[in-house]
Structures are given as C-alpha cells and as structure tokens.
XYZ file of N, CA and C in Angstrom:
774
model
N 98.633 78.541 75.511
C 99.721 78.695 76.477
C 99.357 78.052 77.817
N 98.123 78.282 78.260
C 97.707 77.739 79.547
C 97.667 76.229 79.522
N 97.213 75.646 78.406
C 97.127 74.193 78.332
C 98.525 73.567 78.397
N 99.530 74.240 77.796
C 100.902 73.763 77.879
C 101.401 73.839 79.313
N 101.036 74.926 79.998
C 101.446 75.101 81.388
C 100.838 74.012 82.262
N 99.548 73.717 82.030
C 98.891 72.668 82.798
C 99.596 71.341 82.603
N 99.910 71.018 81.365
C 100.573 69.744 81.071
C 101.933 69.670 81.742
N 102.678 70.784 81.698
C 104.009 70.814 82.292
C 103.939 70.662 83.802
N 103.023 71.385 84.435
C 102.945 71.343 85.888
C 102.364 70.022 86.373
N 101.442 69.440 85.620
C 100.914 68.133 85.995
C 102.011 67.077 85.958
N 102.914 67.208 84.987
C 104.038 66.293 84.928
C 104.912 66.444 86.164
N 105.131 67.685 86.568
C 105.884 67.959 87.779
C 105.184 67.376 88.997
N 103.878 67.429 88.994
C 103.103 66.970 90.146
C 103.326 65.482 90.426
N 103.648 64.707 89.401
C 103.875 63.281 89.582
C 105.035 63.019 90.527
N 105.973 63.978 90.539
C 107.118 63.824 91.422
C 106.904 64.426 92.789
N 105.703 64.958 93.041
C 105.450 65.660 94.293
C 104.316 65.036 95.094
N 103.887 63.842 94.710
C 102.725 63.239 95.353
C 102.980 62.916 96.819
N 104.240 62.848 97.210
C 104.533 62.567 98.611
C 104.003 63.659 99.522
N 103.763 64.841 98.955
C 103.270 65.957 99.770
C 101.949 65.626 100.424
N 101.138 64.792 99.746
C 99.815 64.480 100.280
C 99.880 63.640 101.549
N 101.035 63.030 101.815
C 101.165 62.180 102.988
C 101.787 62.915 104.174
N 102.100 64.193 104.018
C 102.797 64.913 105.068
C 101.896 65.265 106.238
N 100.609 65.409 105.986
C 99.696 65.795 107.046
C 99.974 67.186 107.577
N 100.482 68.062 106.736
C 100.856 69.405 107.152
C 99.638 70.301 107.314
N 99.804 71.371 108.096
C 98.811 72.421 108.153
C 99.319 73.588 107.316
N 98.566 73.932 106.310
C 98.936 75.026 105.418
C 98.390 76.320 106.004
N 99.277 77.263 106.292
C 98.909 78.540 106.894
C 98.777 79.581 105.790
N 97.542 79.921 105.483
C 97.225 80.776 104.338
C 97.122 82.235 104.778
N 98.113 83.050 104.415
C 98.104 84.463 104.762
C 97.209 85.261 103.829
N 96.196 85.936 104.398
C 95.246 86.690 103.579
C 95.014 88.091 104.129
N 94.561 88.969 103.252
C 93.953 90.232 103.662
C 92.511 89.880 104.020
N 92.095 90.067 105.270
C 90.755 89.628 105.672
C 89.625 90.515 105.171
N 89.973 91.625 104.518
C 88.943 92.537 104.008
C 89.204 92.844 102.539
N 89.246 91.792 101.722
C 89.577 91.977 100.316
C 88.640 91.170 99.404
N 87.350 91.469 99.448
C 86.422 90.761 98.559
C 86.672 91.144 97.106
N 86.497 90.217 96.153
C 85.969 88.862 96.327
C 87.044 87.794 96.517
N 88.290 88.200 96.787
C 89.372 87.220 96.903
C 89.481 86.617 98.298
N 89.286 87.435 99.330
C 89.381 86.937 100.706
C 88.637 87.888 101.634
N 87.693 87.335 102.378
C 86.895 88.170 103.267
C 86.112 87.284 104.235
N 85.538 87.905 105.261
C 84.749 87.179 106.244
C 83.317 87.068 105.744
N 82.839 85.836 105.593
C 81.495 85.609 105.084
C 80.434 85.847 106.147
N 79.186 85.814 105.723
C 78.062 86.029 106.638
C 77.989 84.959 107.728
N 78.590 83.806 107.469
C 78.564 82.712 108.448
C 79.711 82.791 109.443
N 80.516 83.871 109.338
C 81.626 84.024 110.266
C 82.886 83.285 109.862
N 82.877 82.670 108.685
C 84.037 81.938 108.174
C 84.654 82.720 107.015
N 85.973 82.618 106.889
C 86.627 83.292 105.773
C 86.325 82.566 104.462
N 86.102 83.358 103.423
C 85.790 82.810 102.118
C 86.366 83.733 101.048
N 85.983 83.500 99.808
C 86.510 84.268 98.692
C 87.187 83.352 97.692
N 87.473 83.872 96.523
C 88.054 83.040 95.473
C 89.371 82.416 95.896
N 90.304 83.231 96.405
C 91.607 82.695 96.792
C 91.488 81.708 97.943
N 90.595 81.988 98.874
C 90.389 81.079 100.006
C 89.845 79.743 99.517
N 88.869 79.778 98.624
C 88.283 78.526 98.123
C 89.298 77.709 97.329
N 90.106 78.379 96.519
C 91.120 77.656 95.752
C 92.157 77.051 96.684
N 92.596 77.826 97.681
C 93.595 77.318 98.629
C 93.061 76.121 99.403
N 91.796 76.172 99.807
C 91.189 75.031 100.505
C 91.155 73.797 99.604
N 90.805 74.010 98.332
C 90.755 72.883 97.386
C 92.144 72.301 97.169
N 93.162 73.158 97.147
C 94.549 72.696 97.023
C 94.910 71.815 98.216
N 94.574 72.273 99.413
C 94.904 71.516 100.621
C 94.174 70.183 100.654
N 92.917 70.180 100.214
C 92.168 68.926 100.154
C 92.837 67.943 99.194
N 93.304 68.475 98.089
C 93.970 67.638 97.085
C 95.284 67.061 97.622
N 96.021 67.875 98.381
C 97.332 67.461 98.877
C 97.269 66.758 100.231
N 96.083 66.709 100.833
C 95.958 66.058 102.117
C 96.482 66.880 103.270
N 96.487 68.193 103.126
C 96.965 69.084 104.183
C 95.781 69.651 104.965
N 96.005 69.920 106.236
C 95.056 70.713 107.004
C 95.184 72.163 106.544
N 94.117 72.934 106.749
C 94.081 74.308 106.246
C 93.750 75.275 107.371
N 94.465 76.385 107.396
C 94.196 77.423 108.400
C 94.414 78.804 107.787
N 93.454 79.692 107.986
C 93.566 81.073 107.518
C 94.331 81.892 108.554
N 95.248 82.719 108.059
C 95.983 83.645 108.915
C 95.759 85.062 108.387
N 94.861 85.840 109.000
C 94.675 87.232 108.574
C 95.946 88.030 108.872
N 96.393 88.823 107.910
C 97.617 89.606 108.101
C 97.321 91.097 107.969
N 98.192 91.898 108.537
C 98.191 93.342 108.327
C 98.859 93.569 106.976
N 98.101 94.038 105.992
C 98.622 94.064 104.623
C 99.900 94.892 104.485
N 100.037 95.951 105.265
C 101.225 96.783 105.194
C 102.458 96.045 105.713
N 102.233 95.019 106.549
C 103.341 94.250 107.144
C 103.323 92.792 106.704
N 102.678 92.516 105.574
C 102.469 91.134 105.153
C 103.769 90.356 104.968
N 104.783 90.994 104.388
C 106.034 90.283 104.137
C 106.817 90.066 105.423
N 106.678 90.972 106.377
C 107.301 90.778 107.687
C 106.688 89.561 108.372
N 105.364 89.454 108.305
C 104.678 88.309 108.902
C 105.014 87.005 108.173
N 105.186 87.086 106.858
C 105.608 85.905 106.091
C 107.005 85.475 106.514
N 107.927 86.428 106.616
C 109.305 86.118 107.004
C 109.400 85.544 108.409
N 108.481 85.953 109.281
C 108.503 85.466 110.661
C 107.762 84.141 110.820
N 107.365 83.541 109.689
C 106.724 82.217 109.658
C 105.341 82.206 110.313
N 104.684 83.360 110.348
C 103.308 83.388 110.827
C 102.364 82.743 109.811
N 102.783 82.720 108.553
C 102.014 82.074 107.487
C 102.992 81.470 106.492
N 102.469 80.598 105.615
C 103.325 79.923 104.638
C 103.425 80.677 103.318
N 102.468 81.566 103.080
C 102.490 82.350 101.852
C 101.534 83.524 102.006
N 101.649 84.473 101.108
C 100.668 85.545 100.989
C 99.922 85.289 99.687
N 98.638 84.974 99.815
C 97.827 84.565 98.649
C 96.461 85.213 98.822
N 96.342 86.440 98.320
C 95.140 87.208 98.615
C 95.063 88.420 97.698
N 94.929 88.162 96.390
C 94.899 89.276 95.455
C 96.148 90.122 95.571
N 97.308 89.486 95.687
C 98.573 90.198 95.878
C 99.226 90.523 94.548
N 99.522 91.794 94.348
C 100.174 92.223 93.117
C 101.640 91.793 93.100
N 102.063 91.240 91.988
C 103.460 90.853 91.805
C 104.286 92.110 91.556
N 105.275 92.351 92.412
C 106.151 93.515 92.279
C 107.590 93.056 92.052
N 108.288 93.766 91.181
C 109.700 93.439 90.942
C 110.504 93.519 92.227
N 110.127 94.430 93.111
C 110.869 94.595 94.365
C 110.821 93.332 95.212
N 109.707 92.585 95.136
C 109.606 91.332 95.881
C 110.577 90.300 95.321
N 110.633 90.209 94.006
C 111.557 89.266 93.366
C 113.003 89.633 93.681
N 113.301 90.929 93.621
C 114.660 91.393 93.898
C 115.065 91.117 95.340
N 114.062 91.097 96.237
C 114.340 90.818 97.648
C 114.470 89.325 97.929
N 114.236 88.496 96.908
C 114.437 87.058 97.054
C 113.196 86.229 97.287
N 112.022 86.875 97.338
C 110.801 86.100 97.541
C 110.510 85.235 96.320
N 109.973 84.056 96.560
C 109.556 83.162 95.480
C 108.128 83.551 95.100
N 107.929 83.860 93.831
C 106.622 84.324 93.362
C 106.055 83.321 92.360
N 104.803 82.988 92.527
C 104.151 82.023 91.637
C 103.917 82.608 90.249
N 103.473 81.742 89.359
C 102.997 82.176 88.046
C 101.786 83.098 88.247
N 101.693 84.214 87.512
C 100.521 85.095 87.657
C 99.226 84.347 87.346
N 98.162 84.700 88.077
C 96.878 84.044 87.827
C 95.746 85.020 87.547
N 96.033 86.335 87.642
C 94.945 87.303 87.459
C 95.487 88.621 86.938
N 94.801 89.196 85.934
C 95.116 90.527 85.408
C 94.258 91.559 86.134
N 94.906 92.562 86.702
C 94.180 93.563 87.471
C 94.475 94.969 86.956
N 93.638 95.910 87.362
C 93.878 97.320 87.075
C 93.400 98.147 88.251
N 93.934 99.348 88.392
C 93.535 100.264 89.454
C 92.468 101.224 88.927
N 91.487 101.528 89.777
C 90.401 102.431 89.387
C 90.094 103.383 90.540
N 89.211 104.323 90.258
C 88.748 105.268 91.270
C 87.270 105.020 91.575
N 86.933 105.038 92.857
C 85.544 104.969 93.292
C 85.189 106.316 93.915
N 84.071 106.877 93.474
C 83.618 108.178 93.986
C 82.120 108.097 94.261
N 81.584 109.137 94.890
C 80.140 109.218 95.061
C 79.505 109.604 93.732
N 78.338 109.033 93.465
C 77.655 109.234 92.189
C 77.422 110.712 91.901
N 77.164 111.498 92.925
C 76.856 112.917 92.733
C 78.052 113.829 93.009
N 79.267 113.264 92.945
C 80.461 114.029 93.321
C 80.906 115.034 92.263
N 80.488 114.814 91.016
C 80.962 115.670 89.933
C 82.335 115.268 89.418
N 82.889 114.184 89.966
C 84.198 113.671 89.523
C 83.965 112.609 88.459
N 84.496 112.838 87.269
C 84.294 111.881 86.184
C 85.590 111.236 85.703
N 86.731 111.748 86.153
C 88.025 111.163 85.774
C 89.081 111.632 86.759
N 90.269 111.074 86.642
C 91.369 111.465 87.530
C 91.734 112.937 87.369
N 91.408 113.512 86.209
C 91.703 114.927 85.975
C 90.898 115.833 86.902
N 89.827 115.295 87.484
C 88.979 116.089 88.370
C 89.398 116.006 89.842
N 90.520 115.353 90.105
C 90.932 115.149 91.489
C 91.791 116.281 92.049
N 92.091 117.274 91.245
C 92.889 118.412 91.729
C 92.178 119.065 92.915
N 92.908 119.191 94.023
C 92.336 119.788 95.214
C 91.446 118.867 96.018
N 91.379 117.574 95.637
C 90.518 116.605 96.323
C 91.344 115.731 97.282
N 90.632 115.069 98.188
C 91.260 114.146 99.131
C 90.993 112.718 98.658
N 92.069 111.940 98.499
C 91.971 110.584 97.952
C 92.503 109.583 98.977
N 91.813 108.460 99.136
C 92.229 107.418 100.083
C 92.754 106.203 99.336
N 93.741 105.532 99.939
C 94.308 104.301 99.392
C 94.758 103.430 100.562
N 94.760 102.110 100.357
C 95.172 101.212 101.429
C 96.688 101.158 101.541
N 97.180 101.141 102.782
C 98.599 101.016 103.053
C 99.149 99.690 102.532
N 100.350 99.733 101.993
C 101.037 98.522 101.591
C 100.561 97.904 100.304
N 99.726 98.612 99.558
C 99.194 98.069 98.308
C 99.962 98.598 97.101
N 99.748 97.946 95.976
C 100.357 98.430 94.732
C 99.773 99.783 94.361
N 98.516 100.024 94.768
C 97.908 101.326 94.506
C 98.662 102.437 95.196
N 99.036 102.222 96.458
C 99.816 103.225 97.183
C 101.165 103.437 96.492
N 101.801 102.328 96.087
C 103.093 102.428 95.408
C 102.961 103.193 94.096
N 101.869 102.961 93.384
C 101.649 103.630 92.104
C 101.458 105.130 92.294
N 100.680 105.509 93.308
C 100.427 106.932 93.550
C 101.678 107.665 94.017
N 102.585 106.920 94.631
C 103.838 107.526 95.076
C 104.972 107.320 94.076
N 104.648 106.639 92.955
C 105.661 106.360 91.942
C 105.279 106.902 90.580
N 104.780 105.997 89.717
C 104.473 106.384 88.340
C 103.397 107.455 88.245
N 102.495 107.504 89.231
C 101.419 108.492 89.201
C 101.662 109.651 90.178
N 102.919 109.863 90.524
C 103.246 110.915 91.492
C 102.806 112.303 91.017
N 102.850 112.533 89.712
C 102.406 113.839 89.193
C 100.916 114.044 89.448
N 100.134 112.974 89.312
C 98.706 113.052 89.616
C 98.497 113.298 91.108
N 99.233 112.549 91.924
C 99.105 112.681 93.375
C 99.430 114.096 93.836
N 100.367 114.732 93.157
C 100.769 116.089 93.534
C 99.627 117.091 93.395
N 98.599 116.720 92.608
C 97.462 117.636 92.443
C 96.431 117.475 93.566
N 96.524 116.394 94.345
C 95.551 116.157 95.412
C 95.731 117.178 96.528
N 94.650 117.449 97.222
C 94.763 118.229 98.454
C 95.454 117.384 99.516
N 95.155 116.064 99.485
C 95.765 115.143 100.450
C 95.584 113.709 99.979
N 96.593 112.882 100.236
C 96.495 111.440 100.021
C 96.406 110.788 101.398
N 95.276 110.158 101.688
C 95.029 109.525 102.979
C 95.290 108.029 102.855
N 96.079 107.464 103.760
C 96.335 106.025 103.746
C 95.572 105.360 104.887
N 94.931 104.239 104.571
C 94.121 103.501 105.549
C 94.642 102.074 105.673
N 94.332 101.426 106.787
C 94.801 100.062 107.025
C 94.102 99.035 106.147
N 92.900 99.361 105.653
C 92.152 98.405 104.834
C 91.325 99.154 103.797
N 90.896 98.415 102.767
C 90.007 99.015 101.766
C 88.666 99.374 102.391
N 88.223 98.554 103.337
C 86.961 98.852 104.004
C 87.011 100.216 104.690
N 88.126 100.526 105.325
C 88.286 101.828 105.964
C 88.282 102.951 104.935
N 88.897 102.686 103.774
C 88.890 103.685 102.691
C 87.458 104.008 102.274
N 86.668 102.962 102.071
C 85.282 103.164 101.636
C 84.440 103.818 102.730
N 84.736 103.490 103.979
C 84.024 104.124 105.093
C 84.297 105.622 105.112
N 85.548 105.988 104.841
C 85.912 107.405 104.773
C 85.188 108.102 103.622
N 85.054 107.400 102.496
C 84.357 107.970 101.338
C 82.881 108.186 101.646
N 82.247 107.177 102.209
C 80.813 107.276 102.505
C 80.518 108.283 103.607
N 81.531 108.541 104.439
C 81.364 109.529 105.494
C 81.820 110.924 105.090
N 82.127 111.096 103.803
C 82.532 112.387 103.240
C 83.870 112.899 103.765
N 84.689 112.007 104.334
C 86.015 112.411 104.802
C 87.019 112.463 103.646
N 86.749 111.706 102.571
C 87.577 111.745 101.368
C 86.662 111.851 100.152
N 87.245 112.239 99.028
C 86.464 112.436 97.805
C 86.520 111.248 96.855
N 87.539 110.397 97.004
C 87.695 109.260 96.093
C 88.550 108.190 96.763
N 88.387 106.968 96.293
C 89.210 105.851 96.762
C 89.925 105.259 95.549
N 91.221 105.077 95.676
C 92.048 104.466 94.636
C 92.191 102.998 95.012
N 91.691 102.094 94.153
C 91.487 100.714 94.588
C 91.545 99.757 93.404
N 91.788 98.478 93.699
C 91.768 97.440 92.668
C 90.359 97.282 92.110
N 90.265 97.060 90.806
C 88.971 96.955 90.142
C 88.044 95.899 90.747
N 88.509 94.658 91.010
C 87.557 93.661 91.536
C 86.995 94.041 92.897
N 87.801 94.694 93.720
C 87.314 95.136 95.024
C 86.283 96.242 94.846
N 86.579 97.167 93.935
C 85.643 98.253 93.651
C 84.315 97.713 93.156
N 84.373 96.751 92.239
C 83.145 96.179 91.678
C 82.336 95.450 92.742
N 83.021 94.690 93.583
C 82.322 93.920 94.621
C 81.687 94.846 95.656
N 82.412 95.876 96.056
C 81.910 96.745 97.120
C 80.749 97.614 96.646
N 80.814 98.076 95.417
C 79.797 99.010 94.924
C 78.580 98.328 94.315
N 78.606 97.002 94.210
C 77.535 96.268 93.525
C 76.151 96.589 94.076
N 76.053 96.755 95.401
C 74.749 97.037 96.006
C 74.717 98.418 96.663
N 75.566 99.321 96.151
C 75.626 100.680 96.696
C 75.466 101.698 95.556
N 74.238 102.007 95.178
C 74.004 102.916 94.046
C 74.539 104.326 94.259
N 74.840 104.691 95.492
C 75.377 106.026 95.755
C 76.846 106.140 95.360
N 77.476 104.984 95.101
C 78.882 104.967 94.713
C 79.021 104.512 93.264
N 80.069 104.991 92.611
C 80.303 104.597 91.217
C 81.786 104.371 90.977
N 82.087 103.437 90.070
C 83.457 103.153 89.663
C 83.722 103.901 88.356
N 84.706 104.771 88.350
C 84.995 105.535 87.138
C 85.580 104.624 86.060
N 85.191 104.886 84.828
C 85.646 104.083 83.703
C 87.003 104.596 83.217
N 88.004 104.390 84.061
C 89.361 104.829 83.733
C 90.344 103.888 84.418
N 91.136 103.181 83.625
C 92.124 102.258 84.185
C 93.439 102.996 84.402
N 93.940 102.920 85.639
C 95.094 103.739 86.006
C 96.357 102.947 86.311
N 96.350 101.669 86.054
C 97.561 100.892 86.278
C 97.316 99.411 86.093
N 97.997 98.787 85.144
C 97.841 97.347 84.902
C 98.843 96.572 85.745
N 98.403 95.416 86.266
C 99.262 94.596 87.109
C 98.726 93.176 87.119
N 99.469 92.261 87.752
C 99.043 90.872 87.842
C 99.164 90.377 89.275
N 98.270 89.455 89.646
C 98.285 88.858 90.978
C 99.069 87.550 90.957
N 99.708 87.268 92.073
C 100.421 86.010 92.249
C 100.487 85.665 93.726
N 101.200 84.600 94.047
C 101.360 84.138 95.428
C 102.814 84.338 95.827
N 103.043 84.874 97.026
C 104.400 85.115 97.508
C 104.784 84.085 98.559
N 105.968 83.484 98.386
C 106.536 82.545 99.345
C 107.889 83.064 99.816
N 108.353 82.560 100.940
C 109.655 82.967 101.447
C 110.776 82.509 100.516
N 111.893 83.196 100.592
C 113.087 82.768 99.873
C 113.439 81.349 100.308
N 113.681 80.495 99.339
C 114.006 79.103 99.647
C 112.821 78.174 99.618
N 111.613 78.731 99.426
C 110.410 77.901 99.405
C 109.924 77.595 97.985
N 110.866 77.444 97.065
C 110.499 77.152 95.677
C 109.764 75.815 95.564
N 110.133 74.847 96.404
C 109.470 73.538 96.345
C 108.013 73.648 96.775
N 107.753 74.435 97.825
C 106.368 74.631 98.262
C 105.564 75.320 97.167
N 106.161 76.333 96.548
C 105.495 77.022 95.438
C 105.153 76.039 94.326
N 106.100 75.159 93.988
C 105.879 74.178 92.925
C 104.749 73.219 93.273
N 104.671 72.812 94.548
C 103.595 71.922 94.972
C 102.231 72.594 94.833
N 102.172 73.848 95.253
C 100.910 74.594 95.151
C 100.523 74.777 93.687
N 101.473 75.148 92.848
C 101.177 75.362 91.428
C 100.741 74.065 90.758
N 101.375 72.963 91.131
C 100.987 71.670 90.560
C 99.558 71.311 90.945
N 99.202 71.572 92.203
C 97.847 71.280 92.663
C 96.830 72.183 91.978
N 97.156 73.464 91.813
C 96.253 74.378 91.108
C 96.053 73.907 89.672
N 97.133 73.480 89.024
C 97.029 72.982 87.651
C 96.097 71.777 87.567
N 96.146 70.927 88.592
C 95.236 69.768 88.599
C 93.790 70.223 88.775
N 93.582 71.254 89.610
C 92.234 71.791 89.783
C 91.712 72.392 88.480
N 92.605 73.011 87.731
C 92.217 73.543 86.417
C 91.841 72.389 85.490
N 92.669 71.358 85.480
C 92.452 70.232 84.564
C 91.175 69.456 84.877
N 90.832 69.323 86.166
C 89.650 68.516 86.508
C 88.359 69.327 86.599
N 88.454 70.643 86.333
C 87.270 71.485 86.280
C 86.891 72.166 87.585
N 87.557 71.800 88.686
C 87.230 72.400 89.981
C 87.499 73.898 89.986
N 88.590 74.298 89.359
C 88.970 75.714 89.312
C 87.866 76.532 88.644
N 87.372 76.052 87.527
C 86.310 76.762 86.803
C 85.012 76.810 87.608
N 84.706 75.719 88.318
C 83.489 75.686 89.129
C 83.540 76.734 90.240
N 84.702 76.890 90.861
C 84.855 77.910 91.907
C 84.799 79.301 91.284
N 85.456 79.467 90.142
C 85.503 80.772 89.484
C 84.116 81.275 89.101
N 83.226 80.371 88.748
C 81.865 80.758 88.348
C 81.108 81.479 89.460
N 81.521 81.274 90.704
C 80.873 81.933 91.833
C 81.240 83.416 91.926
N 82.265 83.810 91.174
C 82.801 85.163 91.287
C 82.810 85.852 89.923
N 81.639 86.240 89.426
C 81.530 86.808 88.072
C 82.316 88.100 87.873
N 82.605 88.826 88.948
C 83.347 90.079 88.812
C 84.800 89.861 88.416
N 85.320 88.651 88.630
C 86.739 88.416 88.341
C 86.993 87.343 87.293
N 85.972 86.542 86.981
C 86.208 85.349 86.167
C 86.839 85.664 84.815
N 86.485 86.778 84.203
C 87.007 87.089 82.866
C 88.481 87.483 82.871
N 89.023 87.803 84.044
C 90.427 88.211 84.117
C 91.330 87.142 84.723
N 90.762 85.963 84.978
C 91.563 84.863 85.499
C 92.370 84.236 84.364
N 93.678 84.254 84.477
C 94.548 83.818 83.379
C 94.452 82.325 83.115
N 94.139 81.525 84.133
C 94.078 80.087 83.945
C 92.791 79.638 83.262
N 91.895 80.590 82.996
C 90.643 80.268 82.300
C 90.538 80.977 80.959
N 91.328 82.017 80.758
C 91.147 82.905 79.610
C 91.409 82.240 78.273
N 92.211 81.164 78.270
C 92.545 80.521 76.994
C 91.791 79.220 76.768
N 90.816 78.952 77.615
C 90.061 77.687 77.447
C 88.935 77.856 76.438
C-alpha cells in the first residue's frame, strides 16, 4: 500500500516542482516539549523526528525553515491566525478537525495512550487508579479520551489534573503531586528511558494516528508537503532519519510495509 502511495504522490510532485522556486519560509508549528517528535535539544536548537523531516522537506523544496512553538491547547487558534503554516508535531488526527474544515495529511504514525507511574506506586493497571490523581496535557487526544470514551474510568479518579505540557505532567508525578500520567506511548518511552524510578504500564488505552493539520483551503500546501515526504521515503532519507528514533520507528506507517 505504501509503495503505491509513494508512486502516486511522486507523480503528483512532478506538477508541483515550481514550489522549489518560491523561496518561501515554512513556519512549522510544534509542541516544543514533545520528545521524540519535537523538543529543544542540548545545543539549544529544536530537533526531533518531525522537525528533522520538516527540515528535509524544506531543503528539498527550496524553502527557508522556521520553528514556531505553540501552546498545544490553542494550536488551532494559532494556526488559524497564520502564526504557523501547519501543526506537525505528533498531532492526533481527530474527526472534529476534519468536520471543522481543516486539511489533514495522510496518517504517518500509529499511536496509543499509556499510563506512567512510579515504579513503587503499587499501580499495575488502570483498574488501580480509583481514588488516585491523574495528570494529562491540555488540548491532547488523551484529555479528550479521558473526558469521552474513558469517562467511566475518569469518574473513578480522585482528580484529573490538566497541565500545559507533558513535561509539567511528569514534574508533578516526580514531585508526588499526582499518582499517574496519561500520555502518548512514544513520549512515555522517551521520558522514562533514563528514569528507573518511573515505569510505563503495559496497557494500551486508546489507538490513534498522527497527521499534519493545515488551514481550510490549504490543500495545495498539504499536497506539496506530502509529495516531498514521499520523495524522502523513496530516496531513503526518511528511513535514515527514522533510525535515529528507535522508540517510534516500528510504528511509522511509511516504513512498516518496506
């Protein structure tokens, strides 16, 4: 399926080569605290899988590149106000976005929601969260899930705490202000990799897919980005970047069928 998609989008790309001559600056809207997809590196520069792919796309198209950190809870407001050209940062595809008219790319990643707790917490599954305090990031699919399909589970919590970022959620957990964090699996894996006091529970609580969100009417921009990504897949650049991120590589849809 992926190879057919690559062939189709590469064919489309032949009609979009003029984009490389525009000299545009691509404004990449990201969550600045969302490793391994987008985060501030040790060198003070933003990096991550989505950032590296977006930079490679811009290099291919001849565009200048600029990162725009957004408030994740207000990401679509910032997109609509033209502060950025897209939201591309481990963003879950929601039907509500499509219904509101946003242009959404082809999914590129399969994700699931998990719980992170302290190793000695005595919590081994979501069934143990009755009477506990759970943190989740504002504006995420996790928050929507806890207030929607998992509302019965949420009703057992002592409290659901919402934070502006996943980093704040984890800070609350490590400071004993909350008992668990409800979070995307790749973020959980990346954050806990060097923290033996924390553990990711082996329980998947919601399947979803990541994509890129563009404003209504920006279907052509979406097509240009998808065509460039397809070329990166075809020439091997996509796989080379993906190899740097072992926590996510197995769930990347553009590599799974190769």
